[in-house]
Amino acid sequence: AQSVTQLGSHVSVSEGALVLLRCNYSSSVPPYLFWYVQYPNQGLQLLLKYTTGATLVKGINGFEAEFKKSETSFHLTKPSAHMSDAAEYFCAVWVAAGNKLTFGGGTRVLVKP
Amino acid sequence: DSGVTQTPKHLITATGQRVTLRCSPRSGDLSVYWYQQSLDQGLQFLIQYYNGEERAKGNILERFSAQQFPDLHSELNLSSLELGDSALYFCASSGGQGGYEQYFGPGTRLTVT
């Protein structure tokens, strides 16, 4: 069965600093990978996805993620944090055999002025 | 706005009661997924329907059931409610049976007293 681990349940960054959120997955077959963001009292919004092809994926709001098969990782980055990036971020993996989306535990991002 | 709607937004009920949560998927989406989000369990997949038929099952309790109607809206029924069922319940939809990005509704916050 597939699984997702997000390192760090809370991350604090200064406005303008790099945002780096770590995600490692476990899957015996090629996965589809997703990052979602959840703002307070809202549902999850898709930031970006990797299915096949180019391993560097660009998403909305200036975020990007790189699929590294050798490291089974799909870390999310943004060069310069903005106050509006304060939210909870979820990494998720889907494989055909399981036919379900498995989410990591989430990382809450705090942006300091 | 994801295009997925959920009603009601908030629901407060007593232990032992039964409630129904409703979800309307994005126009054209055939798959509907239900998730439960709680502080201790995180985001858990409950069940998926595709074009009226159950397609995948996750950590759904026997006290919970769901269905998808011919107009593609879905309902999640929770019965014999317990305090531990208090959570956010999300519905998501996608265009295919699996592997496609899922679009989440705003959620229904259930409080069992």
Short mmCIF file of C-alpha atoms in Angstrom, two decimals:
data_model
loop_
_atom_site.label_atom_id
_atom_site.label_comp_id
_atom_site.label_asym_id
_atom_site.label_seq_id
_atom_site.Cartn_x
_atom_site.Cartn_y
_atom_site.Cartn_z
CA ALA A 1 0.00 0.00 0.00
CA GLN A 2 1.15 3.51 -0.68
CA SER A 3 1.92 6.04 2.02
CA VAL A 4 2.98 9.65 2.31
CA THR A 5 5.20 11.28 4.91
CA GLN A 6 5.45 15.01 5.33
CA LEU A 7 8.43 16.05 7.39
CA GLY A 8 7.49 18.75 9.88
CA SER A 9 3.93 19.38 10.98
CA HIS A 10 4.70 23.10 11.39
CA VAL A 11 7.05 25.34 9.42
CA SER A 12 7.75 29.00 10.14
CA VAL A 13 9.26 31.23 7.48
CA SER A 14 9.90 34.94 7.16
CA GLU A 15 8.13 36.92 4.49
CA GLY A 16 10.35 36.89 1.39
CA ALA A 17 12.22 33.75 2.42
CA LEU A 18 12.25 30.39 0.69
CA VAL A 19 9.42 28.01 1.47
CA LEU A 20 10.41 24.33 1.42
CA LEU A 21 7.92 21.64 2.37
CA ARG A 22 9.11 18.06 2.29
CA CYS A 23 7.14 15.07 1.07
CA ASN A 24 8.30 11.50 0.73
CA TYR A 25 6.13 8.72 -0.59
CA SER A 26 6.16 4.97 -0.59
CA SER A 27 4.84 3.14 -3.60
CA SER A 28 5.83 0.02 -5.46
CA VAL A 29 4.50 1.39 -8.75
CA PRO A 30 4.79 4.79 -10.42
CA PRO A 31 2.55 7.18 -8.55
CA TYR A 32 0.64 10.30 -9.38
CA LEU A 33 1.58 13.01 -6.88
CA PHE A 34 -0.30 16.08 -5.77
CA TRP A 35 0.06 19.08 -3.48
CA TYR A 36 -3.03 20.68 -2.02
CA VAL A 37 -3.39 23.80 0.12
CA GLN A 38 -6.06 24.37 2.76
CA TYR A 39 -6.75 27.88 4.00
CA PRO A 40 -8.54 28.28 7.33
CA ASN A 41 -12.17 27.16 7.22
CA GLN A 42 -11.94 26.20 3.58
CA GLY A 43 -11.68 23.07 1.49
CA LEU A 44 -8.55 21.80 -0.20
CA GLN A 45 -7.31 23.51 -3.33
CA LEU A 46 -5.04 21.83 -5.86
CA LEU A 47 -1.65 23.54 -6.10
CA LEU A 48 0.03 21.25 -8.61
CA LYS A 49 0.28 17.66 -9.78
CA TYR A 50 2.78 15.23 -11.27
CA THR A 51 1.59 12.38 -13.44
CA THR A 52 4.21 11.64 -16.08
CA GLY A 53 6.77 13.56 -18.10
CA ALA A 54 8.66 16.59 -16.83
CA THR A 55 9.75 16.07 -13.26
CA LEU A 56 9.70 19.77 -12.34
CA VAL A 57 6.10 20.83 -12.03
CA LYS A 58 4.90 24.40 -11.72
CA GLY A 59 1.69 25.21 -9.94
CA ILE A 60 -0.39 28.15 -8.88
CA ASN A 61 0.72 31.03 -6.66
CA GLY A 62 4.39 30.62 -7.57
CA PHE A 63 4.81 27.12 -6.13
CA GLU A 64 6.68 24.32 -7.80
CA ALA A 65 7.65 20.76 -6.95
CA GLU A 66 10.18 18.29 -8.25
CA PHE A 67 9.58 14.57 -8.56
CA LYS A 68 12.72 12.62 -7.66
CA LYS A 69 12.15 8.94 -8.19
CA SER A 70 15.51 7.89 -6.73
CA GLU A 71 14.68 9.72 -3.51
CA THR A 72 10.93 8.95 -3.59
CA SER A 73 10.37 12.62 -2.90
CA PHE A 74 8.11 15.39 -4.15
CA HIS A 75 9.15 18.49 -2.21
CA LEU A 76 7.25 21.75 -2.63
CA THR A 77 9.06 25.06 -2.90
CA LYS A 78 8.34 28.74 -3.37
CA PRO A 79 11.25 31.19 -3.73
CA SER A 80 9.71 34.02 -1.76
CA ALA A 81 7.03 33.58 0.90
CA HIS A 82 4.08 35.92 1.08
CA MET A 83 1.80 36.48 4.04
CA SER A 84 -1.04 34.95 2.02
CA ASP A 85 0.86 31.63 1.90
CA ALA A 86 -0.01 30.96 5.53
CA ALA A 87 -2.08 27.78 5.32
CA GLU A 88 -1.85 24.02 5.68
CA TYR A 89 -0.30 22.05 2.85
CA PHE A 90 -0.97 18.43 2.02
CA CYS A 91 0.99 16.08 -0.18
CA ALA A 92 -0.97 13.19 -1.69
CA VAL A 93 -0.23 10.08 -3.73
CA TRP A 94 -2.44 8.03 -6.00
CA VAL A 95 -1.67 4.66 -7.55
CA ALA A 96 -3.92 2.70 -9.87
CA ALA A 97 -3.92 -0.46 -7.79
CA GLY A 98 -5.25 1.27 -4.71
CA ASN A 99 -7.53 3.64 -6.63
CA LYS A 100 -7.57 6.12 -3.80
CA LEU A 101 -5.77 9.32 -2.89
CA THR A 102 -3.61 8.93 0.21
CA PHE A 103 -2.74 12.14 2.03
CA GLY A 104 0.18 13.03 4.23
CA GLY A 105 -0.38 14.46 7.68
CA GLY A 106 -0.09 18.04 6.47
CA THR A 107 2.33 20.87 7.17
CA ARG A 108 1.08 24.12 8.63
CA VAL A 109 3.00 27.14 7.35
CA LEU A 110 3.32 30.30 9.39
CA VAL A 111 4.68 33.38 7.64
CA LYS A 112 6.33 36.00 9.85
CA PRO A 113 6.45 39.64 8.75
CA ASP B 1 -14.55 28.30 -6.00
CA SER B 2 -14.01 24.65 -6.99
CA GLY B 3 -17.51 24.14 -8.34
CA VAL B 4 -18.24 21.46 -5.75
CA THR B 5 -21.01 22.36 -3.34
CA GLN B 6 -21.78 20.86 0.03
CA THR B 7 -24.68 21.35 2.38
CA PRO B 8 -25.06 22.10 5.18
CA LYS B 9 -21.95 24.05 6.19
CA HIS B 10 -22.41 23.32 9.85
CA LEU B 11 -24.34 20.63 11.65
CA ILE B 12 -24.77 20.20 15.38
CA THR B 13 -26.50 17.10 16.63
CA ALA B 14 -26.63 14.76 19.60
CA THR B 15 -25.14 11.35 20.12
CA GLY B 16 -27.19 8.53 18.70
CA GLN B 17 -28.73 10.66 16.00
CA ARG B 18 -28.55 10.28 12.21
CA VAL B 19 -27.56 12.98 9.73
CA THR B 20 -27.26 13.31 5.97
CA LEU B 21 -24.60 15.35 4.23
CA ARG B 22 -25.11 16.37 0.65
CA CYS B 23 -22.65 17.00 -2.16
CA SER B 24 -23.04 18.23 -5.72
CA PRO B 25 -20.00 17.59 -7.93
CA ARG B 26 -18.57 19.91 -10.55
CA SER B 27 -20.54 19.97 -13.75
CA GLY B 28 -19.53 16.96 -15.84
CA ASP B 29 -17.64 15.13 -13.10
CA LEU B 30 -18.73 11.52 -12.66
CA SER B 31 -16.68 10.60 -9.59
CA VAL B 32 -17.50 11.70 -6.08
CA TYR B 33 -15.27 11.05 -3.07
CA TRP B 34 -15.95 11.51 0.63
CA TYR B 35 -13.27 12.34 3.20
CA GLN B 36 -13.23 12.87 6.92
CA GLN B 37 -10.80 15.35 8.46
CA SER B 38 -10.15 15.35 12.19
CA LEU B 39 -7.31 16.53 14.39
CA ASP B 40 -6.32 13.06 15.51
CA GLN B 41 -6.86 11.09 12.28
CA GLY B 42 -5.95 13.71 9.67
CA LEU B 43 -7.54 13.45 6.25
CA GLN B 44 -9.06 10.01 5.71
CA PHE B 45 -10.63 8.69 2.53
CA LEU B 46 -14.05 7.18 3.17
CA ILE B 47 -15.63 6.11 -0.10
CA GLN B 48 -15.80 6.80 -3.84
CA TYR B 49 -18.68 6.60 -6.28
CA TYR B 50 -18.41 6.69 -10.04
CA ASN B 51 -21.52 7.31 -12.10
CA GLY B 52 -23.77 5.87 -9.42
CA GLU B 53 -21.70 2.85 -8.48
CA GLU B 54 -19.37 2.33 -5.55
CA ARG B 55 -15.78 2.18 -6.80
CA ALA B 56 -13.51 2.26 -3.79
CA LYS B 57 -13.82 2.03 -0.06
CA GLY B 58 -11.53 3.42 2.58
CA ASN B 59 -11.82 3.73 6.32
CA ILE B 60 -15.58 4.02 6.37
CA LEU B 61 -17.40 2.79 9.45
CA GLU B 62 -20.37 0.43 9.12
CA ARG B 63 -22.55 3.14 10.69
CA PHE B 64 -21.79 5.32 7.67
CA SER B 65 -23.16 4.84 4.19
CA ALA B 66 -23.24 6.78 0.97
CA GLN B 67 -24.91 6.79 -2.39
CA GLN B 68 -24.74 8.65 -5.67
CA PHE B 69 -27.94 9.50 -7.43
CA PRO B 70 -28.73 9.59 -11.18
CA ASP B 71 -28.18 13.36 -11.25
CA LEU B 72 -24.70 12.59 -9.80
CA HIS B 73 -25.16 14.32 -6.49
CA SER B 74 -24.13 12.25 -3.51
CA GLU B 75 -25.23 11.87 0.07
CA LEU B 76 -23.27 10.61 3.05
CA ASN B 77 -25.41 9.17 5.83
CA LEU B 78 -23.99 8.98 9.33
CA SER B 79 -26.00 7.10 11.94
CA SER B 80 -25.76 6.23 15.63
CA LEU B 81 -23.48 9.21 15.96
CA GLU B 82 -20.75 9.25 18.56
CA LEU B 83 -18.69 12.12 19.95
CA GLY B 84 -15.72 10.88 17.94
CA ASP B 85 -17.58 11.42 14.69
CA SER B 86 -17.21 15.17 15.13
CA ALA B 87 -15.09 16.26 12.18
CA LEU B 88 -14.99 18.08 8.89
CA TYR B 89 -16.47 16.03 6.07
CA PHE B 90 -15.31 16.87 2.58
CA CYS B 91 -16.67 15.87 -0.74
CA ALA B 92 -14.49 15.95 -3.82
CA SER B 93 -15.17 15.24 -7.47
CA SER B 94 -13.14 14.35 -10.53
CA GLY B 95 -13.79 13.65 -14.15
CA GLY B 96 -12.51 10.09 -14.20
CA GLN B 97 -12.50 6.99 -12.08
CA GLY B 98 -9.14 7.67 -10.55
CA GLY B 99 -5.76 9.31 -10.90
CA TYR B 100 -7.19 12.63 -11.88
CA GLU B 101 -6.98 15.69 -9.70
CA GLN B 102 -9.83 15.94 -7.27
CA TYR B 103 -11.70 19.16 -6.62
CA PHE B 104 -12.83 19.66 -3.06
CA GLY B 105 -15.94 21.26 -1.70
CA PRO B 106 -15.90 23.65 1.29
CA GLY B 107 -16.83 20.88 3.71
CA THR B 108 -19.48 20.23 6.33
CA ARG B 109 -18.43 20.68 9.94
CA LEU B 110 -20.23 18.13 12.08
CA THR B 111 -20.33 18.57 15.83
CA VAL B 112 -21.78 15.75 17.92
CA THR B 113 -22.69 16.74 21.47
#
